[in-house]
mmCIF file with all atom_site columns, C-alpha atoms and ligand atoms in Angstrom:
data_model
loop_
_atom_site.group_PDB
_atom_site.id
_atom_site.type_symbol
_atom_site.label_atom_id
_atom_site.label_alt_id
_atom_site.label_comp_id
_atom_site.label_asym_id
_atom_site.label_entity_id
_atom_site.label_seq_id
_atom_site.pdbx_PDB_ins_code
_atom_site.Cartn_x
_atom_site.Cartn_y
_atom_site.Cartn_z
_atom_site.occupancy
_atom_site.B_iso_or_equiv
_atom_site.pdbx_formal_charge
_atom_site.auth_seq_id
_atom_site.auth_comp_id
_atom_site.auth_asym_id
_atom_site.auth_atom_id
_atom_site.pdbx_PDB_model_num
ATOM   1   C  CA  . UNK A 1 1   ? -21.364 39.893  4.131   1.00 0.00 ? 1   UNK A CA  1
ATOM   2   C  CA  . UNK A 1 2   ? -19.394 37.904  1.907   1.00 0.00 ? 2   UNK A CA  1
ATOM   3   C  CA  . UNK A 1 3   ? -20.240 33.648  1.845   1.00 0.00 ? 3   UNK A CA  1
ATOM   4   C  CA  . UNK A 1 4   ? -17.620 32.721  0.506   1.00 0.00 ? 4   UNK A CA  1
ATOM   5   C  CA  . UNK A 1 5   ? -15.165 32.095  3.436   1.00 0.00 ? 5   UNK A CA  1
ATOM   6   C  CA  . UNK A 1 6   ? -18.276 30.269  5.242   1.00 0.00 ? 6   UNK A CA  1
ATOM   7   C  CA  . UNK A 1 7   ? -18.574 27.920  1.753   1.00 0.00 ? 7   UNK A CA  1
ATOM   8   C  CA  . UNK A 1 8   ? -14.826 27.139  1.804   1.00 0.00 ? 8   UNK A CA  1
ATOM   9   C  CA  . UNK A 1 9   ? -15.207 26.266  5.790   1.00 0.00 ? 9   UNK A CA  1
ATOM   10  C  CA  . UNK A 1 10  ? -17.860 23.606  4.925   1.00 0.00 ? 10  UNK A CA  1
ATOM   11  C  CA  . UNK A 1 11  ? -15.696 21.830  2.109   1.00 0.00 ? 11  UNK A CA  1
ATOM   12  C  CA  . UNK A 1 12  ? -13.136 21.458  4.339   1.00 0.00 ? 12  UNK A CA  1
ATOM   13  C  CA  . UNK A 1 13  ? -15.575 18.605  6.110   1.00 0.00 ? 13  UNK A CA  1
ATOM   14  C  CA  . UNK A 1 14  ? -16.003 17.272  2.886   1.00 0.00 ? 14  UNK A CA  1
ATOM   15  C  CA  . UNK A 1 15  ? -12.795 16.963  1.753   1.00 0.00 ? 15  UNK A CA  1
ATOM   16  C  CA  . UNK A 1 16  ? -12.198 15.009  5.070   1.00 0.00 ? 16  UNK A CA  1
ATOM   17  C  CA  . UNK A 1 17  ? -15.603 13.067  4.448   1.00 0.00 ? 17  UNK A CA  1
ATOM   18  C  CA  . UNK A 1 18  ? -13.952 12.335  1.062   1.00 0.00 ? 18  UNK A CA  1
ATOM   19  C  CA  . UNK A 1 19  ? -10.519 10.931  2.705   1.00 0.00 ? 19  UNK A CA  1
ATOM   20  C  CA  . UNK A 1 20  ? -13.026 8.686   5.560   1.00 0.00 ? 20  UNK A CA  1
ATOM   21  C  CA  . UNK A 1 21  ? -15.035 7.114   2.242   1.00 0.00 ? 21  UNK A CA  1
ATOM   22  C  CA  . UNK A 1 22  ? -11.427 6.285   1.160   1.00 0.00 ? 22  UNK A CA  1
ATOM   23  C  CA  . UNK A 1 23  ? -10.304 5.157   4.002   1.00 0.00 ? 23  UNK A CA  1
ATOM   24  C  CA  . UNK A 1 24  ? -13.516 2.722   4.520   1.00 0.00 ? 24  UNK A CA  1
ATOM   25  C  CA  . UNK A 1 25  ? -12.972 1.614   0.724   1.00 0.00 ? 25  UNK A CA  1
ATOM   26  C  CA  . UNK A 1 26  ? -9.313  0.824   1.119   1.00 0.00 ? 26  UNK A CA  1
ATOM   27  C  CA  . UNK A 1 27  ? -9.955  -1.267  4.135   1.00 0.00 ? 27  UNK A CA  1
ATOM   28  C  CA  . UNK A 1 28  ? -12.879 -3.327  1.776   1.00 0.00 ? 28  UNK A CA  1
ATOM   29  C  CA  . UNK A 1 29  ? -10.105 -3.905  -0.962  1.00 0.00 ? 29  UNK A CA  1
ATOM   30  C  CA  . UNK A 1 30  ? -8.076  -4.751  1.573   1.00 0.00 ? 30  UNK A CA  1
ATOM   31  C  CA  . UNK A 1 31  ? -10.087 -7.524  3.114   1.00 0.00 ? 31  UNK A CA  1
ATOM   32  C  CA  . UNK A 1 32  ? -10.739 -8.833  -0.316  1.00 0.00 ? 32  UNK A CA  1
ATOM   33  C  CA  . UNK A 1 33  ? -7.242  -9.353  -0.767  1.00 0.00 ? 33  UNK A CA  1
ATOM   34  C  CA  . UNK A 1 34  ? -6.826  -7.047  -3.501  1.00 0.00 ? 34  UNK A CA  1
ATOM   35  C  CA  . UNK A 1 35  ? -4.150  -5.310  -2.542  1.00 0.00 ? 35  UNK A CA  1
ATOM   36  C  CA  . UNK A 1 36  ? -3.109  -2.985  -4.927  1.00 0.00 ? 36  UNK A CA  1
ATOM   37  C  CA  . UNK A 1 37  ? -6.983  -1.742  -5.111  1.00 0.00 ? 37  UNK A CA  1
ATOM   38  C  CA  . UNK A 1 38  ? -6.491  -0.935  -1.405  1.00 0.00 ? 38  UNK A CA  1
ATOM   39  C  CA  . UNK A 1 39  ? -3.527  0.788   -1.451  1.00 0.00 ? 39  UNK A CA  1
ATOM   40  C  CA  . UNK A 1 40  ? -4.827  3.044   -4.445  1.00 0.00 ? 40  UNK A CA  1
ATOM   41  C  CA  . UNK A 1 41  ? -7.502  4.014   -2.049  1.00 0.00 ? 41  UNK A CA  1
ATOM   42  C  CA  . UNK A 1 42  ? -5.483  4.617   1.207   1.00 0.00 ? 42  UNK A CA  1
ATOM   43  C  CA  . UNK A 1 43  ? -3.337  6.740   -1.057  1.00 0.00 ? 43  UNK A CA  1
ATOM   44  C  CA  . UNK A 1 44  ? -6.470  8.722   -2.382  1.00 0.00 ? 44  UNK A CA  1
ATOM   45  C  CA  . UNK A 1 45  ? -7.360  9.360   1.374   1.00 0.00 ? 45  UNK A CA  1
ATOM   46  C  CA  . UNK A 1 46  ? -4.018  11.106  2.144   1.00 0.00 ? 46  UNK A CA  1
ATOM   47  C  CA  . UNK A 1 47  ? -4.741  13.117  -0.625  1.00 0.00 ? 47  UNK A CA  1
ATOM   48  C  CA  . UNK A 1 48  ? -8.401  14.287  -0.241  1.00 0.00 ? 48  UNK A CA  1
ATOM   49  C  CA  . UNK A 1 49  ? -6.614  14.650  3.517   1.00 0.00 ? 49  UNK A CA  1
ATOM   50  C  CA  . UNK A 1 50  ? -4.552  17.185  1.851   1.00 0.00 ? 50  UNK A CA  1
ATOM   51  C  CA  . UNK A 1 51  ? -6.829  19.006  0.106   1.00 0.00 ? 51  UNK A CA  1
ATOM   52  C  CA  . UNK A 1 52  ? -8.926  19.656  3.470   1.00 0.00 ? 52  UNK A CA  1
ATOM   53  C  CA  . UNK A 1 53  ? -5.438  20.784  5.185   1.00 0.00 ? 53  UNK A CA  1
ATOM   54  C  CA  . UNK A 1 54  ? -4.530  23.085  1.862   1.00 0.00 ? 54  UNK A CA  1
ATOM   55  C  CA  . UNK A 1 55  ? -7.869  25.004  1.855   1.00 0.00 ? 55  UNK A CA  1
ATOM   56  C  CA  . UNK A 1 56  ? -6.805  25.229  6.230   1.00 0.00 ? 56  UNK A CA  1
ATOM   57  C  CA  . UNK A 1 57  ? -4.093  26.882  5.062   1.00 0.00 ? 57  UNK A CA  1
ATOM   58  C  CA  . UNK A 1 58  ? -5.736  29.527  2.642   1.00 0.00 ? 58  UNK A CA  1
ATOM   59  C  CA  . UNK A 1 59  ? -8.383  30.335  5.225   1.00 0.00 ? 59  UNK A CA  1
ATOM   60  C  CA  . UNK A 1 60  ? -5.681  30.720  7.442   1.00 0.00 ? 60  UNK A CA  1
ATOM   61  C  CA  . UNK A 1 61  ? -3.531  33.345  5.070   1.00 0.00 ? 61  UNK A CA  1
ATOM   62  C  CA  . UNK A 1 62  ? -6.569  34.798  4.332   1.00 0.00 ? 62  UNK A CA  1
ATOM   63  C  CA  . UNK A 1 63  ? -7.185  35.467  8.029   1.00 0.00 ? 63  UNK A CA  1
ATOM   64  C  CA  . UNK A 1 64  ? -10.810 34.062  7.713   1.00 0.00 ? 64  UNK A CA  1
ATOM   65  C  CA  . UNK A 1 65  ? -11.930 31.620  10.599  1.00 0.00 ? 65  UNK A CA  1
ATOM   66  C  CA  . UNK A 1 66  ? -11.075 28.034  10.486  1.00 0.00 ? 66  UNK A CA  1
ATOM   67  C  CA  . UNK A 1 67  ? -13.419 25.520  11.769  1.00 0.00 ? 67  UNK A CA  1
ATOM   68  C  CA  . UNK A 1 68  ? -12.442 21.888  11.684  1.00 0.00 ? 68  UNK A CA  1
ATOM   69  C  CA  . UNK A 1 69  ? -16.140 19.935  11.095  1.00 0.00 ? 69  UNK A CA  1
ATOM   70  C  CA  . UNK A 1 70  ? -16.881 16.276  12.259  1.00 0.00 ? 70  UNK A CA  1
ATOM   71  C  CA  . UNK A 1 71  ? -17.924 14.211  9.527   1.00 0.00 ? 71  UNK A CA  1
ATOM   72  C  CA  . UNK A 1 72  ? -20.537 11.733  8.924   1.00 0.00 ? 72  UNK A CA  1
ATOM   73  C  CA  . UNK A 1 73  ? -19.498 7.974   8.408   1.00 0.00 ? 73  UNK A CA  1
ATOM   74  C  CA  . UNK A 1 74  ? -19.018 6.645   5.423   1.00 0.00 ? 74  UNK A CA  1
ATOM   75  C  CA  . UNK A 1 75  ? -20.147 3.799   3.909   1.00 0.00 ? 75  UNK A CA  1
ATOM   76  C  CA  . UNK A 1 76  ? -18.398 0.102   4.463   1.00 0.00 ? 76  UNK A CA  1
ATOM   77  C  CA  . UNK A 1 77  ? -20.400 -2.319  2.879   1.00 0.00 ? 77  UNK A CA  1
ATOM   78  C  CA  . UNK A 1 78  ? -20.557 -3.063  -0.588  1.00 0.00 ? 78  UNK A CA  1
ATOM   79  C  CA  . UNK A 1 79  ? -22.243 -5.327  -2.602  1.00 0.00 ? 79  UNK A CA  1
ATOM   80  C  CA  . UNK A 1 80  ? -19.434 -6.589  -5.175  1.00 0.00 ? 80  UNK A CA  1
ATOM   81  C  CA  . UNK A 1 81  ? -15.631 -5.084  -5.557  1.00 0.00 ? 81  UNK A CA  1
ATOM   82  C  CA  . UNK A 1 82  ? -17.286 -2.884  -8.737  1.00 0.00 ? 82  UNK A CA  1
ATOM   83  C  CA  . UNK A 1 83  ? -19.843 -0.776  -6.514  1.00 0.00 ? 83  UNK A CA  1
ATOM   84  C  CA  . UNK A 1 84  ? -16.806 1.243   -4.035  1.00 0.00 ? 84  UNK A CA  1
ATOM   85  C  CA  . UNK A 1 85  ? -15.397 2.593   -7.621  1.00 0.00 ? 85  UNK A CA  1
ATOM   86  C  CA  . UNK A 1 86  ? -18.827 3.710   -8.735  1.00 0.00 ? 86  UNK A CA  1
ATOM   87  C  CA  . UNK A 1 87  ? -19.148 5.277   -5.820  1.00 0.00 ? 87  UNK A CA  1
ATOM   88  C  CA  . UNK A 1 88  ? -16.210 7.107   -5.554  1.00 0.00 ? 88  UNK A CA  1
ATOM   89  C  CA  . UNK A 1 89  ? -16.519 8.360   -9.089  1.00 0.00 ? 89  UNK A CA  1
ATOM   90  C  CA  . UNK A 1 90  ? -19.951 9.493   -8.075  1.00 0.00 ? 90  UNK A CA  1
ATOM   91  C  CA  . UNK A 1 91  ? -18.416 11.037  -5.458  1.00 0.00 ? 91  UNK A CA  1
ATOM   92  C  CA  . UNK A 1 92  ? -16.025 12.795  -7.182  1.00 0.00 ? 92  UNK A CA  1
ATOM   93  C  CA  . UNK A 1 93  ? -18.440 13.807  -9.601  1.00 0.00 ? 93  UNK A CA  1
ATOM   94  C  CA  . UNK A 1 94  ? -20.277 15.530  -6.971  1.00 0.00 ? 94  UNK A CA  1
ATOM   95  C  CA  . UNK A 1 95  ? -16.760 17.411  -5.520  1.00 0.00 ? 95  UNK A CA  1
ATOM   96  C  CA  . UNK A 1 96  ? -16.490 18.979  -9.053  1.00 0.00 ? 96  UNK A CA  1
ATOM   97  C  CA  . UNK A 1 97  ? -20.010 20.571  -9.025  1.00 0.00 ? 97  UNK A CA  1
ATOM   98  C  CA  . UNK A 1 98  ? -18.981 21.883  -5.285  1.00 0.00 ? 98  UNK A CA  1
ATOM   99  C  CA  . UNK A 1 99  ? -15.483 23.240  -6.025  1.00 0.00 ? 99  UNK A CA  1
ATOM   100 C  CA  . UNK A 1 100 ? -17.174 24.973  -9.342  1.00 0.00 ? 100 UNK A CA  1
ATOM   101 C  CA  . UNK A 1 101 ? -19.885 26.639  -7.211  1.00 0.00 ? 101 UNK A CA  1
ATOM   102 C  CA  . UNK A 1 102 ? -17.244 27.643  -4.532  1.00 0.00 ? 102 UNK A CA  1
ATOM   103 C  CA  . UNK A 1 103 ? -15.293 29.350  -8.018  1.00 0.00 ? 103 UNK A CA  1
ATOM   104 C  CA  . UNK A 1 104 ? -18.463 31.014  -9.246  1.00 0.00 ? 104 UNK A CA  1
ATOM   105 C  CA  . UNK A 1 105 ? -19.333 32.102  -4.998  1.00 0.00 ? 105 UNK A CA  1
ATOM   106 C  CA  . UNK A 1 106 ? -15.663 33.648  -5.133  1.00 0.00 ? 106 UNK A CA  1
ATOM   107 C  CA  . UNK A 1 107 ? -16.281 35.316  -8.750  1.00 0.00 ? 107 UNK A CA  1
ATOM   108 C  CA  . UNK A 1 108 ? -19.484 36.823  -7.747  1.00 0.00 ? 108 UNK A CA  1
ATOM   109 C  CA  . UNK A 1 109 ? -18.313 38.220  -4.143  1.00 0.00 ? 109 UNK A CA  1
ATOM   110 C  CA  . UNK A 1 110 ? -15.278 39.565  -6.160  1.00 0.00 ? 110 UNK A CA  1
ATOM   111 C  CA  . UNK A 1 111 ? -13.089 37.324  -4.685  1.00 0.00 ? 111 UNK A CA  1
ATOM   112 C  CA  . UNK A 1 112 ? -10.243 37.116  -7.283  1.00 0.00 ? 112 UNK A CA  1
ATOM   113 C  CA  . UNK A 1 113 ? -7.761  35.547  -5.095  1.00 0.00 ? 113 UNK A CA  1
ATOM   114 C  CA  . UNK A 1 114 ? -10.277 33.019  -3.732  1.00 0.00 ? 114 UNK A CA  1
ATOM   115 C  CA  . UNK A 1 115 ? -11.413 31.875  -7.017  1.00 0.00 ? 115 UNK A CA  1
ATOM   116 C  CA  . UNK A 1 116 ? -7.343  31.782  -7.930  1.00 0.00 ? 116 UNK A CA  1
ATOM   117 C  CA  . UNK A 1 117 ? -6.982  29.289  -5.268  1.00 0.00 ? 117 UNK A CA  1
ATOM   118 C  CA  . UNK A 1 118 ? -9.853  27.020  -6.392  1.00 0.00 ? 118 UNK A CA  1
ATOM   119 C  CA  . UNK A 1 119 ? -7.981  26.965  -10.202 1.00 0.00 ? 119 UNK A CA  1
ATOM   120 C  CA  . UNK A 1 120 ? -6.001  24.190  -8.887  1.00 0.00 ? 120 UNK A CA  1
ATOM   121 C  CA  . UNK A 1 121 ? -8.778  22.163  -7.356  1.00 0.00 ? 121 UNK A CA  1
ATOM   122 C  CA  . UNK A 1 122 ? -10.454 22.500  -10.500 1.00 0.00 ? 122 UNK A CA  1
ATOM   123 C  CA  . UNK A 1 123 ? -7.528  20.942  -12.688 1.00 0.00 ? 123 UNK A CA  1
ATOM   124 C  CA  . UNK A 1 124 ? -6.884  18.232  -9.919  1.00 0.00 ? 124 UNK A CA  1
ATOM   125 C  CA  . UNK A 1 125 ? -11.292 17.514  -9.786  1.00 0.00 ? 125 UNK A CA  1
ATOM   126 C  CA  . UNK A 1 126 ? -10.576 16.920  -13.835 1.00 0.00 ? 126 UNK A CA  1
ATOM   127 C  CA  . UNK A 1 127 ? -7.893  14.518  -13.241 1.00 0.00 ? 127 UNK A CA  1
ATOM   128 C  CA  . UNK A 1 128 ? -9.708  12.852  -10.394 1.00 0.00 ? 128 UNK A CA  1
ATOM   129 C  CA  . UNK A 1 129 ? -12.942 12.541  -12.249 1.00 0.00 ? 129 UNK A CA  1
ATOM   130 C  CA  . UNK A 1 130 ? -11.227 11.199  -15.531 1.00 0.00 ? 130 UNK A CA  1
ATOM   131 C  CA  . UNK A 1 131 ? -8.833  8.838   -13.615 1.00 0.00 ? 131 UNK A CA  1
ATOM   132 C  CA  . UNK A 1 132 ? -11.530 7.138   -11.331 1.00 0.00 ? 132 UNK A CA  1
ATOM   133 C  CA  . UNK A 1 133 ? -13.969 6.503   -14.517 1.00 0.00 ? 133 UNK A CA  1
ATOM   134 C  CA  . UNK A 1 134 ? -11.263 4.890   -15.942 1.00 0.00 ? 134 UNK A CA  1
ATOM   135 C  CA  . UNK A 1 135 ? -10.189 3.108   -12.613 1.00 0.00 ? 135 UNK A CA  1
ATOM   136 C  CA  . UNK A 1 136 ? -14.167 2.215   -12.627 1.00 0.00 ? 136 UNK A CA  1
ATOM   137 C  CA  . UNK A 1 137 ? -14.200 0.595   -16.581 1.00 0.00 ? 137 UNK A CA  1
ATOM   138 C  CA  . UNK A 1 138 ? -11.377 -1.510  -15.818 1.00 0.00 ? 138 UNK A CA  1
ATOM   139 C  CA  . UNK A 1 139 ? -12.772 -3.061  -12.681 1.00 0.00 ? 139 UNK A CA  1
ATOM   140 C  CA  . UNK A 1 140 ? -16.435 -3.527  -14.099 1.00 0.00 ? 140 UNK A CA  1
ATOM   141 C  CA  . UNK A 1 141 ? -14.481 -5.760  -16.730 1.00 0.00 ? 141 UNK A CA  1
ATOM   142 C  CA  . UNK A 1 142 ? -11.779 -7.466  -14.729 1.00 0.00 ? 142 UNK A CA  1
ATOM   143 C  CA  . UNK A 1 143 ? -14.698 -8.483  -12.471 1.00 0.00 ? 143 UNK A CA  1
ATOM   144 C  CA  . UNK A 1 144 ? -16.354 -10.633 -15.433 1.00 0.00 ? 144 UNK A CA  1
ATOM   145 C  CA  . UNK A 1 145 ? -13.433 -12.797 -15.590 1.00 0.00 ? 145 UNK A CA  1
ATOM   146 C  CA  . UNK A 1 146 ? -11.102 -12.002 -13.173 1.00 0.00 ? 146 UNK A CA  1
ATOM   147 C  CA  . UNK A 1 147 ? -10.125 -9.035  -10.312 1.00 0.00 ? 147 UNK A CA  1
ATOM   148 C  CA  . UNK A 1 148 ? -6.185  -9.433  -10.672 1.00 0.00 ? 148 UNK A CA  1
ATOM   149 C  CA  . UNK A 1 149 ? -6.506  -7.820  -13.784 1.00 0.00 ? 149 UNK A CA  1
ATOM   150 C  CA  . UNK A 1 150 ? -7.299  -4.987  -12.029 1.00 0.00 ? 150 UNK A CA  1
ATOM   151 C  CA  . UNK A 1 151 ? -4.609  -5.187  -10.140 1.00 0.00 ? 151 UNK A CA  1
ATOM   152 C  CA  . UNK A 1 152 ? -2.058  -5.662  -12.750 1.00 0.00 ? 152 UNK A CA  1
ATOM   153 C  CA  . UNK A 1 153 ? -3.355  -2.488  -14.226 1.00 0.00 ? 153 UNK A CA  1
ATOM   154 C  CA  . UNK A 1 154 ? -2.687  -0.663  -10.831 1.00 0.00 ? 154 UNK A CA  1
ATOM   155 C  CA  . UNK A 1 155 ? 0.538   -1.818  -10.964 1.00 0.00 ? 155 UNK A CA  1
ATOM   156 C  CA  . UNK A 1 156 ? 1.658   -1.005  -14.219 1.00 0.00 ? 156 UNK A CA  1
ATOM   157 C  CA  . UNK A 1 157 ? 0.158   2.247   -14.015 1.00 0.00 ? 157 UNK A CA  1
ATOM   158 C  CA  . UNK A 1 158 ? 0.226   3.602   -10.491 1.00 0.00 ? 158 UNK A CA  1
ATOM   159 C  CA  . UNK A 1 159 ? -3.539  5.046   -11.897 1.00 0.00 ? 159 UNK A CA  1
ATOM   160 C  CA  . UNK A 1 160 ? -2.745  8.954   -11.256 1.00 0.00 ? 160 UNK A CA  1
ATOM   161 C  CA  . UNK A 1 161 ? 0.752   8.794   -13.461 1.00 0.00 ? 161 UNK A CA  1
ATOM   162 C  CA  . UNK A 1 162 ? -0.198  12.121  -14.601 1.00 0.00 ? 162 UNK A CA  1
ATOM   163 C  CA  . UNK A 1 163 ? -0.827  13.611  -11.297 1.00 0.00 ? 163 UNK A CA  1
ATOM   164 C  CA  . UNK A 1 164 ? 3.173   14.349  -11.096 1.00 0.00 ? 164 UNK A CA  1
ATOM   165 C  CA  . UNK A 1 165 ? 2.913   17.935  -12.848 1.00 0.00 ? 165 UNK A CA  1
ATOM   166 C  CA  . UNK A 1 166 ? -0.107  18.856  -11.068 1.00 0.00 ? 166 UNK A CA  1
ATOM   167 C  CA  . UNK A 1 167 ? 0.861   17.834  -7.773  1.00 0.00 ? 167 UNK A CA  1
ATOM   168 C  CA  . UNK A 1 168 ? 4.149   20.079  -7.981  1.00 0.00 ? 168 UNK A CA  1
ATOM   169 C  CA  . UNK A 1 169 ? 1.397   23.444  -8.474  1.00 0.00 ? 169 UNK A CA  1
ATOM   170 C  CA  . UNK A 1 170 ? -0.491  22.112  -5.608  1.00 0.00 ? 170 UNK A CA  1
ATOM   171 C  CA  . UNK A 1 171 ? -1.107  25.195  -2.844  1.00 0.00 ? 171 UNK A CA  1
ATOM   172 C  CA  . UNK A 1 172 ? 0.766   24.547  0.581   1.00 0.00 ? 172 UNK A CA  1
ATOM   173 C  CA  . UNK A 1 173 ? -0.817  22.513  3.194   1.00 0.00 ? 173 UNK A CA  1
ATOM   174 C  CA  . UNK A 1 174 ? -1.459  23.384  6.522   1.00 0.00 ? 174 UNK A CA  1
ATOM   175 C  CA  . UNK A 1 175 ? 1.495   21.140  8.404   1.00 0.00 ? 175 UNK A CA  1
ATOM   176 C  CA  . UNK A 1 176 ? 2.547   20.213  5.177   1.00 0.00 ? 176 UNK A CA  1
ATOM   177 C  CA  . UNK A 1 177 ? 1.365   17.691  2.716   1.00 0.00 ? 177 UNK A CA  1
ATOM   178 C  CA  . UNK A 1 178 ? 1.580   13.880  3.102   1.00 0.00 ? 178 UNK A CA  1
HETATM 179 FE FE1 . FE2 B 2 .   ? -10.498 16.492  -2.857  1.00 0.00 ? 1   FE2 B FE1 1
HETATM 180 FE FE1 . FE2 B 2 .   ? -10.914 13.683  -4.870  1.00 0.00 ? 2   FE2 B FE1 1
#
């Protein structure tokens, strides 16, 4: 019997794990007063949000089962405003590895349309991954001398300015996208 649509059921939760770590990390920024750091981070959380609700919709199409998980807390505390974008990146690190294995499940159980629809999270894990490490070098070196250099950078750049291409390939959402 074929894993695959089991596999894709389980990142759903982490996807949705993914947008609660953002959530919990906006909400730190936020208390710091750093406030485009936080709203960087309740963005990311719609989006991993989105993700969970896109691969809804593919196990939907695909008439496969659809079972929405619970998800463990994440983490709140933080020793200094560098450690929530090390962890992030670390976790986004670890999505890649998961999506690729989910690709290589589909490829091997002849899946061709199920490792189609992973293409995308692929490209979007590569942006993610490359954006947050460099979201993670300019906060380790605004925090020698000061955070609101950070923040300047965040808004200059919006950090994910070249999301705008990707995000128009994006598959549909279940309920739409936010
Ligand atoms: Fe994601
Ligand atoms: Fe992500």
């Amino acid at each position: 019997m074929a894993r695959f649509p089991e596999a894709l059921n389980e990142q759903i939760g982490r996807e949705f794990a993914a947008s609660q770590q953002y959530v919990a990390i906006g909400v730190y920024y936020d208390r710091e007063t750093l406030a485009q750091l936080a709203a960087h981070f309740y963005r990311q959380a719609v989006e991993e949000r989105n993700h969970a609700l896109m691969i809804v919709q593919f196990l939907l199409d695909a008439d496969y089962d659809v079972r929405i998980p619970g998800v463990e807390a994440p983490r709140t505390d933080f020793a200094d405003p560098v450690a929530p974008v090390a962890l992030a990146l670390e976790q986004e690190r670890r999505v890649t590895e998961q999506i690729s294995e989910l690709a290589a499940l589909a490829r091997n159980e002849g899946d061709l349309i199920g490792e189609q629809f992973l293409h995308w999270f692929l490209q979007e894990q590569r942006e993610e991954v490359a954006s947050m490490s460099q979201l993670l070098a300019v906060v380790r070196r605004a925090a020698e001398s000061n955070l609101l250099l950070a923040e300047e950078y965040l808004a200059r750049t919006g950090a994910g300015a070249g999301e705008a291409g990707l995000e128009a390939m994006a598959p549909p959402a279940a309920g739409g996208a936010l």
